[in-house]
Amino acid sequence: MTTDDPILARLAALRAGDLPVHGGRTMAYVYDSGLEGLDELANAAQAAFAGVNGLDMTAFPSVVELENDLVRRATALLGGSAGTFTSGGTESCLLAVLTARQYARKERGVTEPELVLPETAHAAFHKAAELFGLRVVNVPVDPDTFKVRPADVAAAISERTALVVVSAPSYAHGVVDPVAEVAQEAERRGVLCHVDACIGGWYLGHLRLAAKEGQGAPDVPEFDLTVPGVTSLSVDLHKYAYTAKGASLLLFRDAGLRRHGWFAHAAWPGYPVVNSTLQGTKSAGPLAAAWAVTERVGTEGYAVLSTRVHRTTVALADGIERIGGLRLAARPEASLIAVASDDPDGDLDVFVVADELGGSGWYLQPQPAFGAAPATLHLTVTAAVADEETVRLLLAELEKAVGRARDLGPVRVDPEVVEAAATLDPDALTSEEVEIALALAGVGEGGRLPERMAPVLAVLQALPPKLSARLLPEVIGRLYRI
């Protein structure tokens, strides 16, 4: 973008240092449909509603009309009979937990609520537990499939359980938890069950439609609100509905359950307050953009895009399995691929592979090892990647990156340093200890992260998770200089 306006020129210069959002080479964080004119439509719709305040739908009835249309489209696809438009997956997950906590308090008298989570559940649920005062009960997953086992969930449910969560799919490994079995057990115990389908719901729902219409799509596991016992489901529109950022839906089995998550207040001299989300004032721009894009693409269009993504995911997964030294952590059941090292000598470091790919213009997201799960590279496959040439280029660059990573060798972390760090109390770290730990990870002063992130990730991965979590804000905090 070229412009004579110095303000816009500055923005363009800043964007030049970001990962690209189009072209399919950024395989996390962005979702590109590859369809011409869709961004322009979304931008025009967002601009038309940018000044509309979503706080009060009685003053701006257009807001509730657009939201009703989106929820109606989503429930027709995924079941349920009520929903709320939110700013993104994190807010949808937060509201699901808040709703469950309030329901457990009012309907079951639970005063010390617990949240049952597979260890693969998204971090947003841990954030919700911290914000809303729930105790997390972590459930291990099968070390081979990375799916939670229904029997383990059943053993974790107690009289204090407010909510059980399953993923469709899990972000880290792209597999779908056994939703029907877990939901059945939750229902038997009188507990709510939430499906985190933020990344997969729109894709899987339309892939299921494509399968029914004989478009060559595979059978889709049971995962949505049509499954008995599932009481809520989160699905992001700014992922596989390809809408502008800031668009998600939290769907409920009924409006009565949804009401438990709303906030209302009249005991003050101002206007009566009713909030369906964590926000009060909010622009209706993202809502209008999401509505416009879903109207333009339509059900048939999404079924076609989902089928295209499925075929590309299979092609990439098959191609990755042919690259020496790499393996799939799990066979993908949605559009996410997790790639691990298959080097028996430990000489191939996937973090180094990621750095090498970055130098070739590709971003694959590094995921540190945790529990039985190995370190992996995450690929989110979108419609923009869904052509044979892009797949060929990516696989070729990945194979070259593996060769260069072998030549460089893995990042080695001094085991004595790790042993010493394990004795530190994350809650009592001094500023000097923080500086030492960050220096070991290659993060110094200056407000910039190192160009190669493999050494940083290797150190954070080797440390106890609680210590890594203590250091992460220190790492990111250095980017903010004021």
Short mmCIF file of C-alpha atoms in Angstrom, two decimals:
data_model
loop_
_atom_site.label_atom_id
_atom_site.label_comp_id
_atom_site.label_asym_id
_atom_site.label_seq_id
_atom_site.Cartn_x
_atom_site.Cartn_y
_atom_site.Cartn_z
CA MET A 1 0.00 0.00 0.00
CA THR A 2 1.37 3.41 -1.00
CA THR A 3 -0.05 6.65 0.32
CA ASP A 4 0.86 10.32 0.67
CA ASP A 5 -0.78 10.51 4.09
CA PRO A 6 2.03 10.27 6.69
CA ILE A 7 -0.24 8.63 9.25
CA LEU A 8 -1.31 5.88 6.88
CA ALA A 9 2.26 5.55 5.65
CA ARG A 10 3.39 4.92 9.21
CA LEU A 11 0.75 2.24 9.63
CA ALA A 12 1.83 0.61 6.39
CA ALA A 13 5.45 0.62 7.54
CA LEU A 14 4.49 -1.04 10.81
CA ARG A 15 2.47 -3.71 9.01
CA ALA A 16 5.46 -4.50 6.82
CA GLY A 17 7.14 -6.07 9.85
CA ASP A 18 4.20 -8.39 10.61
CA LEU A 19 3.47 -11.88 9.43
CA PRO A 20 1.42 -11.82 6.21
CA VAL A 21 -2.31 -12.38 6.65
CA HIS A 22 -2.92 -13.53 3.08
CA GLY A 23 -1.33 -16.08 0.82
CA GLY A 24 -1.46 -19.09 3.15
CA ARG A 25 2.12 -18.91 4.44
CA THR A 26 1.16 -17.94 7.99
CA MET A 27 -0.24 -21.21 9.33
CA ALA A 28 -1.55 -19.94 12.67
CA TYR A 29 -3.47 -16.89 13.87
CA VAL A 30 -4.91 -15.91 10.47
CA TYR A 31 -7.67 -17.45 8.35
CA ASP A 32 -7.73 -16.68 4.66
CA SER A 33 -10.56 -17.86 2.43
CA GLY A 34 -8.71 -17.02 -0.75
CA LEU A 35 -11.98 -15.62 -2.14
CA GLU A 36 -11.83 -12.37 -4.07
CA GLY A 37 -13.77 -9.43 -2.70
CA LEU A 38 -14.51 -10.92 0.72
CA ASP A 39 -12.16 -8.62 2.63
CA GLU A 40 -13.53 -5.59 0.84
CA LEU A 41 -17.09 -6.61 1.71
CA ALA A 42 -16.15 -7.14 5.37
CA ASN A 43 -14.34 -3.80 5.55
CA ALA A 44 -17.30 -1.94 4.05
CA ALA A 45 -19.77 -3.61 6.42
CA GLN A 46 -17.52 -2.93 9.40
CA ALA A 47 -17.15 0.72 8.44
CA ALA A 48 -20.91 1.10 8.07
CA PHE A 49 -21.47 -0.11 11.65
CA ALA A 50 -18.25 1.06 13.33
CA GLY A 51 -20.02 3.81 15.28
CA VAL A 52 -23.03 1.69 16.27
CA ASN A 53 -22.91 0.84 19.98
CA GLY A 54 -23.76 -2.77 20.77
CA LEU A 55 -24.38 -1.90 24.43
CA ASP A 56 -28.07 -1.10 23.98
CA MET A 57 -30.04 -2.95 21.34
CA THR A 58 -33.15 -0.94 22.17
CA ALA A 59 -31.37 2.15 20.88
CA PHE A 60 -29.76 0.24 17.98
CA PRO A 61 -32.21 -2.52 16.98
CA SER A 62 -30.04 -3.37 13.97
CA VAL A 63 -27.60 -5.02 16.40
CA VAL A 64 -30.06 -7.62 17.66
CA GLU A 65 -31.32 -8.30 14.14
CA LEU A 66 -27.84 -9.09 12.87
CA GLU A 67 -27.04 -11.18 15.94
CA ASN A 68 -30.28 -13.13 15.60
CA ASP A 69 -29.46 -13.90 11.98
CA LEU A 70 -25.99 -15.20 12.87
CA VAL A 71 -27.24 -17.30 15.78
CA ARG A 72 -30.05 -18.70 13.62
CA ARG A 73 -27.52 -19.73 10.96
CA ALA A 74 -25.23 -21.31 13.59
CA THR A 75 -27.92 -23.24 15.45
CA ALA A 76 -29.24 -24.62 12.14
CA LEU A 77 -25.74 -26.00 11.59
CA LEU A 78 -24.71 -26.99 15.12
CA GLY A 79 -27.89 -27.37 17.17
CA GLY A 80 -29.11 -25.48 20.21
CA SER A 81 -31.74 -22.77 20.33
CA ALA A 82 -29.99 -19.67 21.70
CA GLY A 83 -26.68 -17.90 21.43
CA THR A 84 -24.58 -14.82 22.03
CA PHE A 85 -22.21 -12.98 19.70
CA THR A 86 -18.83 -12.34 21.38
CA SER A 87 -15.49 -10.75 20.58
CA GLY A 88 -13.66 -14.05 20.08
CA GLY A 89 -13.03 -17.55 21.30
CA THR A 90 -11.56 -16.50 24.62
CA GLU A 91 -14.64 -14.45 25.51
CA SER A 92 -16.92 -17.28 24.41
CA CYS A 93 -15.03 -19.73 26.64
CA LEU A 94 -15.02 -17.28 29.55
CA LEU A 95 -18.77 -16.80 29.26
CA ALA A 96 -19.35 -20.56 29.05
CA VAL A 97 -17.53 -21.01 32.35
CA LEU A 98 -19.23 -18.01 33.96
CA THR A 99 -22.65 -19.29 32.88
CA ALA A 100 -21.89 -22.72 34.31
CA ARG A 101 -20.67 -21.26 37.60
CA GLN A 102 -23.82 -19.19 38.00
CA TYR A 103 -26.02 -22.12 37.03
CA ALA A 104 -24.28 -24.39 39.55
CA ARG A 105 -24.74 -21.80 42.29
CA LYS A 106 -28.39 -21.05 41.64
CA GLU A 107 -29.69 -24.44 40.53
CA ARG A 108 -27.49 -26.84 42.50
CA GLY A 109 -26.22 -24.78 45.44
CA VAL A 110 -22.54 -25.29 44.53
CA THR A 111 -20.39 -22.81 46.49
CA GLU A 112 -16.92 -24.12 45.63
CA PRO A 113 -17.24 -24.84 41.92
CA GLU A 114 -14.83 -26.99 39.95
CA LEU A 115 -14.00 -27.08 36.25
CA VAL A 116 -13.09 -30.47 34.77
CA LEU A 117 -10.61 -30.00 31.93
CA PRO A 118 -8.63 -32.40 29.76
CA GLU A 119 -4.98 -31.37 29.85
CA THR A 120 -5.36 -30.50 26.15
CA ALA A 121 -8.14 -27.94 26.82
CA HIS A 122 -7.41 -24.43 25.61
CA ALA A 123 -5.69 -22.03 28.01
CA ALA A 124 -8.77 -19.79 27.88
CA PHE A 125 -10.52 -22.16 30.28
CA HIS A 126 -7.72 -21.83 32.81
CA LYS A 127 -8.02 -18.08 32.43
CA ALA A 128 -11.75 -18.36 33.10
CA ALA A 129 -11.14 -20.45 36.21
CA GLU A 130 -8.68 -17.88 37.53
CA LEU A 131 -10.99 -14.95 36.82
CA PHE A 132 -14.18 -16.52 38.13
CA GLY A 133 -12.85 -18.51 41.08
CA LEU A 134 -13.22 -22.12 39.97
CA ARG A 135 -10.83 -24.90 40.90
CA VAL A 136 -9.44 -26.72 37.87
CA VAL A 137 -9.48 -30.50 37.91
CA ASN A 138 -7.03 -31.60 35.21
CA VAL A 139 -7.69 -34.88 33.43
CA PRO A 140 -4.89 -36.65 31.52
CA VAL A 141 -5.38 -37.66 27.91
CA ASP A 142 -4.49 -40.88 26.18
CA PRO A 143 -0.75 -40.59 25.38
CA ASP A 144 -1.24 -42.17 21.96
CA THR A 145 -4.39 -40.44 20.70
CA PHE A 146 -4.25 -37.25 22.81
CA LYS A 147 -7.98 -37.62 23.43
CA VAL A 148 -9.49 -37.55 26.89
CA ARG A 149 -10.85 -40.89 28.13
CA PRO A 150 -14.49 -40.84 29.27
CA ALA A 151 -13.71 -43.00 32.30
CA ASP A 152 -11.13 -40.48 33.48
CA VAL A 153 -13.62 -37.64 33.10
CA ALA A 154 -16.23 -39.63 35.01
CA ALA A 155 -13.77 -40.17 37.86
CA ALA A 156 -13.03 -36.44 37.99
CA ILE A 157 -16.67 -35.31 38.27
CA SER A 158 -17.83 -34.53 41.77
CA GLU A 159 -20.71 -32.74 43.50
CA ARG A 160 -18.72 -29.52 43.05
CA THR A 161 -18.29 -29.85 39.28
CA ALA A 162 -19.86 -26.90 37.50
CA LEU A 163 -18.72 -27.72 33.98
CA VAL A 164 -16.98 -30.41 31.94
CA VAL A 165 -15.14 -29.32 28.78
CA VAL A 166 -14.24 -31.28 25.67
CA SER A 167 -12.62 -30.10 22.43
CA ALA A 168 -13.67 -30.46 18.80
CA PRO A 169 -10.85 -30.44 17.94
CA SER A 170 -8.09 -29.77 20.46
CA TYR A 171 -5.89 -26.96 19.23
CA ALA A 172 -2.56 -28.64 19.92
CA HIS A 173 -3.16 -31.93 18.10
CA GLY A 174 -6.25 -31.52 15.91
CA VAL A 175 -8.19 -34.47 17.33
CA VAL A 176 -11.80 -34.57 18.51
CA ASP A 177 -12.49 -35.72 22.06
CA PRO A 178 -15.18 -38.43 22.55
CA VAL A 179 -17.91 -35.83 22.96
CA ALA A 180 -20.92 -38.16 23.08
CA GLU A 181 -19.50 -40.41 25.79
CA VAL A 182 -18.30 -37.55 27.97
CA ALA A 183 -21.55 -35.59 27.57
CA GLN A 184 -23.56 -38.70 28.49
CA GLU A 185 -21.59 -39.06 31.71
CA ALA A 186 -21.95 -35.36 32.54
CA GLU A 187 -25.70 -35.50 31.94
CA ARG A 188 -26.01 -38.59 34.13
CA ARG A 189 -24.37 -36.65 36.96
CA GLY A 190 -26.43 -33.49 36.39
CA VAL A 191 -23.42 -31.47 35.20
CA LEU A 192 -23.21 -29.09 32.25
CA CYS A 193 -20.96 -30.03 29.31
CA HIS A 194 -19.30 -27.51 27.00
CA VAL A 195 -17.78 -28.28 23.61
CA ASP A 196 -14.92 -26.00 22.63
CA ALA A 197 -15.45 -25.96 18.87
CA CYS A 198 -13.97 -22.49 18.48
CA ILE A 199 -11.58 -23.54 15.76
CA GLY A 200 -13.42 -26.54 14.38
CA GLY A 201 -17.15 -25.99 14.68
CA TRP A 202 -17.84 -24.05 11.50
CA TYR A 203 -15.46 -26.24 9.51
CA LEU A 204 -16.68 -29.60 10.85
CA GLY A 205 -20.33 -28.59 10.62
CA HIS A 206 -20.04 -27.72 6.94
CA LEU A 207 -17.81 -30.71 6.22
CA ARG A 208 -20.63 -32.87 7.62
CA LEU A 209 -23.07 -31.22 5.22
CA ALA A 210 -20.67 -31.85 2.34
CA ALA A 211 -20.47 -35.52 3.31
CA LYS A 212 -24.26 -35.79 3.31
CA GLU A 213 -24.38 -34.26 -0.14
CA GLY A 214 -21.81 -36.70 -1.50
CA GLN A 215 -19.05 -34.15 -2.07
CA GLY A 216 -16.27 -36.54 -1.10
CA ALA A 217 -15.99 -35.39 2.50
CA PRO A 218 -15.38 -37.85 5.35
CA ASP A 219 -17.73 -38.78 8.16
CA VAL A 220 -17.48 -36.28 11.02
CA PRO A 221 -17.44 -37.39 14.69
CA GLU A 222 -20.40 -36.38 16.85
CA PHE A 223 -19.48 -33.09 18.48
CA ASP A 224 -22.23 -30.47 18.61
CA LEU A 225 -25.41 -29.47 20.46
CA THR A 226 -27.39 -32.23 18.78
CA VAL A 227 -25.48 -34.66 21.03
CA PRO A 228 -27.46 -35.49 24.22
CA GLY A 229 -25.84 -33.91 27.26
CA VAL A 230 -24.01 -31.12 25.43
CA THR A 231 -25.30 -27.88 26.90
CA SER A 232 -23.14 -25.20 25.26
CA LEU A 233 -20.70 -24.83 22.38
CA SER A 234 -18.29 -22.11 21.29
CA VAL A 235 -17.58 -21.51 17.60
CA ASP A 236 -15.49 -18.71 16.15
CA LEU A 237 -16.64 -16.99 12.99
CA HIS A 238 -13.29 -15.28 12.47
CA LYS A 239 -11.74 -18.69 11.93
CA TYR A 240 -13.40 -20.94 9.36
CA ALA A 241 -16.26 -18.59 8.57
CA TYR A 242 -13.43 -16.31 7.38
CA THR A 243 -14.93 -13.17 8.88
CA ALA A 244 -12.98 -10.21 10.23
CA LYS A 245 -11.37 -10.60 13.64
CA GLY A 246 -13.53 -10.09 16.69
CA ALA A 247 -16.34 -12.53 15.87
CA SER A 248 -17.39 -15.64 17.80
CA LEU A 249 -20.59 -17.29 18.99
CA LEU A 250 -21.46 -19.03 22.22
CA LEU A 251 -24.42 -21.33 21.58
CA PHE A 252 -26.69 -22.85 24.26
CA ARG A 253 -29.19 -25.66 24.38
CA ASP A 254 -31.83 -23.07 25.40
CA ALA A 255 -32.32 -19.42 26.35
CA GLY A 256 -32.88 -20.32 30.01
CA LEU A 257 -29.32 -21.53 30.36
CA ARG A 258 -27.96 -18.55 28.44
CA ARG A 259 -29.63 -16.17 30.90
CA HIS A 260 -27.40 -17.44 33.74
CA GLY A 261 -24.42 -15.78 32.08
CA TRP A 262 -25.99 -12.35 31.60
CA PHE A 263 -25.36 -9.44 33.94
CA ALA A 264 -28.16 -7.05 34.87
CA HIS A 265 -28.11 -4.12 37.28
CA ALA A 266 -30.74 -1.52 38.15
CA ALA A 267 -29.62 -0.37 41.65
CA TRP A 268 -27.98 2.85 40.55
CA PRO A 269 -29.25 6.20 39.22
CA GLY A 270 -28.10 5.60 35.63
CA TYR A 271 -29.59 3.65 32.77
CA PRO A 272 -30.70 0.03 33.34
CA VAL A 273 -27.76 -2.23 32.46
CA VAL A 274 -28.04 -5.62 30.75
CA ASN A 275 -24.84 -7.17 29.41
CA SER A 276 -24.85 -10.43 27.49
CA THR A 277 -21.05 -10.39 27.20
CA LEU A 278 -18.11 -9.26 29.31
CA GLN A 279 -18.07 -5.99 27.41
CA GLY A 280 -20.46 -3.11 27.80
CA THR A 281 -19.90 -0.61 25.04
CA LYS A 282 -18.70 -2.36 21.90
CA SER A 283 -18.63 -1.52 18.24
CA ALA A 284 -21.14 -3.35 16.07
CA GLY A 285 -18.58 -3.29 13.27
CA PRO A 286 -17.29 -6.88 13.73
CA LEU A 287 -20.88 -8.13 14.02
CA ALA A 288 -21.88 -6.47 10.75
CA ALA A 289 -18.74 -7.72 9.01
CA ALA A 290 -19.40 -11.29 10.19
CA TRP A 291 -23.02 -11.10 9.05
CA ALA A 292 -22.03 -9.78 5.61
CA VAL A 293 -19.37 -12.43 5.02
CA THR A 294 -21.55 -15.36 6.10
CA GLU A 295 -24.37 -14.07 3.92
CA ARG A 296 -22.04 -13.78 0.94
CA VAL A 297 -20.37 -17.19 1.28
CA GLY A 298 -23.51 -19.06 2.34
CA THR A 299 -24.01 -22.66 3.39
CA GLU A 300 -23.06 -24.18 0.04
CA GLY A 301 -19.98 -21.99 -0.21
CA TYR A 302 -18.76 -23.05 3.23
CA ALA A 303 -19.33 -26.72 2.39
CA VAL A 304 -17.13 -26.30 -0.69
CA LEU A 305 -14.42 -24.47 1.28
CA SER A 306 -14.49 -27.09 4.04
CA THR A 307 -14.12 -29.93 1.52
CA ARG A 308 -11.21 -28.11 -0.09
CA VAL A 309 -9.51 -27.66 3.28
CA HIS A 310 -10.07 -31.32 4.16
CA ARG A 311 -8.39 -32.53 0.98
CA THR A 312 -5.46 -30.18 1.54
CA THR A 313 -5.06 -31.30 5.14
CA VAL A 314 -4.91 -34.92 4.01
CA ALA A 315 -2.38 -34.07 1.27
CA LEU A 316 -0.16 -32.19 3.73
CA ALA A 317 -0.40 -34.90 6.37
CA ASP A 318 0.51 -37.57 3.82
CA GLY A 319 3.39 -35.47 2.50
CA ILE A 320 4.77 -34.77 5.97
CA GLU A 321 4.79 -38.47 6.77
CA ARG A 322 7.11 -38.98 3.79
CA ILE A 323 9.72 -36.51 5.08
CA GLY A 324 12.46 -38.34 6.94
CA GLY A 325 12.78 -37.30 10.56
CA LEU A 326 9.21 -36.04 10.93
CA ARG A 327 6.00 -37.71 12.03
CA LEU A 328 2.43 -36.72 12.76
CA ALA A 329 1.76 -36.46 16.49
CA ALA A 330 -1.78 -37.62 15.66
CA ARG A 331 -3.69 -38.20 12.46
CA PRO A 332 -5.70 -34.96 12.04
CA GLU A 333 -9.48 -35.19 12.44
CA ALA A 334 -10.08 -31.58 11.48
CA SER A 335 -7.94 -28.95 9.76
CA LEU A 336 -5.05 -28.84 12.26
CA ILE A 337 -1.79 -30.76 11.94
CA ALA A 338 0.79 -31.33 14.68
CA VAL A 339 4.24 -32.39 13.47
CA ALA A 340 6.81 -33.96 15.78
CA SER A 341 10.40 -35.12 15.38
CA ASP A 342 10.84 -38.78 14.57
CA ASP A 343 14.61 -38.74 14.92
CA PRO A 344 15.66 -41.58 17.25
CA ASP A 345 18.93 -39.83 18.10
CA GLY A 346 17.21 -36.58 19.05
CA ASP A 347 19.26 -34.62 16.52
CA LEU A 348 16.29 -33.03 14.79
CA ASP A 349 14.78 -30.16 16.78
CA VAL A 350 11.39 -28.98 15.52
CA PHE A 351 12.01 -25.55 17.05
CA VAL A 352 15.08 -25.20 14.83
CA VAL A 353 12.98 -26.39 11.88
CA ALA A 354 10.50 -23.60 12.64
CA ASP A 355 13.27 -21.00 12.65
CA GLU A 356 14.58 -22.31 9.33
CA LEU A 357 11.11 -22.18 7.79
CA GLY A 358 10.70 -18.63 9.02
CA GLY A 359 13.73 -17.65 6.97
CA SER A 360 11.93 -19.03 3.91
CA GLY A 361 8.80 -17.00 4.54
CA TRP A 362 6.67 -19.68 6.21
CA TYR A 363 5.32 -19.51 9.76
CA LEU A 364 4.58 -22.81 11.50
CA GLN A 365 3.76 -22.40 15.18
CA PRO A 366 6.12 -24.09 17.67
CA GLN A 367 4.40 -25.94 20.54
CA PRO A 368 6.54 -26.97 23.53
CA ALA A 369 6.36 -30.50 24.90
CA PHE A 370 3.97 -31.08 27.79
CA GLY A 371 3.32 -34.29 29.70
CA ALA A 372 3.25 -37.15 27.23
CA ALA A 373 2.93 -34.77 24.28
CA PRO A 374 6.15 -34.09 22.36
CA ALA A 375 7.28 -30.73 21.03
CA THR A 376 5.47 -30.08 17.77
CA LEU A 377 4.95 -27.68 14.92
CA HIS A 378 1.34 -26.59 14.48
CA LEU A 379 -0.24 -26.03 11.06
CA THR A 380 -3.66 -24.47 10.66
CA VAL A 381 -4.81 -25.31 7.14
CA THR A 382 -7.10 -22.73 5.53
CA ALA A 383 -8.70 -22.42 2.12
CA ALA A 384 -5.89 -20.13 0.95
CA VAL A 385 -3.46 -23.08 1.19
CA ALA A 386 -5.81 -25.33 -0.75
CA ASP A 387 -4.06 -25.59 -4.08
CA GLU A 388 -1.55 -28.14 -5.30
CA GLU A 389 1.24 -25.63 -5.91
CA THR A 390 1.09 -24.17 -2.40
CA VAL A 391 1.11 -27.66 -0.89
CA ARG A 392 4.07 -28.64 -3.05
CA LEU A 393 6.00 -25.51 -2.08
CA LEU A 394 5.34 -25.97 1.63
CA LEU A 395 6.38 -29.62 1.65
CA ALA A 396 9.51 -28.82 -0.35
CA GLU A 397 10.49 -25.99 2.00
CA LEU A 398 9.75 -28.14 5.03
CA GLU A 399 12.03 -30.89 3.75
CA LYS A 400 14.80 -28.38 3.09
CA ALA A 401 14.33 -26.88 6.56
CA VAL A 402 14.66 -30.33 8.11
CA GLY A 403 17.98 -30.81 6.30
CA ARG A 404 19.31 -27.45 7.50
CA ALA A 405 18.07 -28.14 11.05
CA ARG A 406 19.98 -31.43 11.08
CA ASP A 407 23.15 -29.61 10.05
CA LEU A 408 22.68 -27.02 12.80
CA GLY A 409 21.80 -29.58 15.43
CA PRO A 410 19.31 -29.27 18.29
CA VAL A 411 19.32 -26.64 21.00
CA ARG A 412 20.97 -28.08 24.10
CA VAL A 413 19.93 -26.84 27.52
CA ASP A 414 22.40 -27.40 30.36
CA PRO A 415 20.73 -30.00 32.63
CA GLU A 416 22.45 -28.51 35.68
CA VAL A 417 20.84 -25.16 34.93
CA VAL A 418 17.44 -26.83 34.60
CA GLU A 419 17.98 -28.70 37.85
CA ALA A 420 18.89 -25.49 39.63
CA ALA A 421 15.92 -23.63 38.13
CA ALA A 422 13.56 -26.35 39.31
CA THR A 423 14.39 -25.41 42.91
CA LEU A 424 13.18 -21.84 42.43
CA ASP A 425 9.83 -20.73 43.80
CA PRO A 426 8.02 -18.97 40.93
CA ASP A 427 5.98 -16.94 43.40
CA ALA A 428 9.07 -15.61 45.17
CA LEU A 429 11.48 -14.89 42.33
CA THR A 430 13.69 -11.86 42.85
CA SER A 431 14.35 -9.45 40.00
CA GLU A 432 17.94 -10.74 39.84
CA GLU A 433 16.75 -14.34 39.45
CA VAL A 434 14.36 -13.28 36.69
CA GLU A 435 17.22 -11.58 34.84
CA ILE A 436 19.41 -14.66 35.12
CA ALA A 437 16.66 -16.95 33.87
CA LEU A 438 15.87 -14.70 30.91
CA ALA A 439 19.54 -14.38 30.02
CA LEU A 440 19.80 -18.18 29.91
CA ALA A 441 16.93 -18.16 27.44
CA GLY A 442 18.68 -15.60 25.28
CA VAL A 443 16.33 -12.76 26.16
CA GLY A 444 18.14 -9.60 27.15
CA GLU A 445 17.28 -5.96 27.56
CA GLY A 446 16.33 -3.81 24.58
CA GLY A 447 12.69 -4.62 23.93
CA ARG A 448 13.29 -7.10 21.12
CA LEU A 449 13.09 -10.86 21.00
CA PRO A 450 15.94 -12.75 19.36
CA GLU A 451 15.54 -13.53 15.67
CA ARG A 452 15.80 -17.25 16.36
CA MET A 453 13.30 -18.41 18.95
CA ALA A 454 14.44 -22.03 19.28
CA PRO A 455 16.80 -21.31 22.23
CA VAL A 456 14.08 -19.39 24.08
CA LEU A 457 11.51 -22.12 23.52
CA ALA A 458 13.96 -24.86 24.52
CA VAL A 459 14.63 -23.22 27.87
CA LEU A 460 10.96 -22.48 28.58
CA GLN A 461 10.10 -26.07 27.67
CA ALA A 462 12.76 -27.47 30.01
CA LEU A 463 11.58 -25.48 33.02
CA PRO A 464 8.69 -26.47 35.28
CA PRO A 465 5.44 -25.13 33.73
CA LYS A 466 4.73 -22.81 36.66
CA LEU A 467 8.17 -21.24 36.37
CA SER A 468 7.76 -20.84 32.60
CA ALA A 469 4.41 -19.15 33.17
CA ARG A 470 6.10 -16.78 35.62
CA LEU A 471 8.77 -15.87 33.08
CA LEU A 472 6.54 -15.48 30.03
CA PRO A 473 5.10 -12.10 31.11
CA GLU A 474 8.66 -10.93 31.72
CA VAL A 475 9.62 -11.92 28.17
CA ILE A 476 6.62 -10.23 26.58
CA GLY A 477 6.83 -7.26 28.94
CA ARG A 478 10.14 -6.31 27.40
CA LEU A 479 8.36 -5.57 24.15
CA TYR A 480 6.46 -2.74 25.85
CA ARG A 481 8.98 0.00 26.39
CA ILE A 482 6.75 2.60 28.04
#
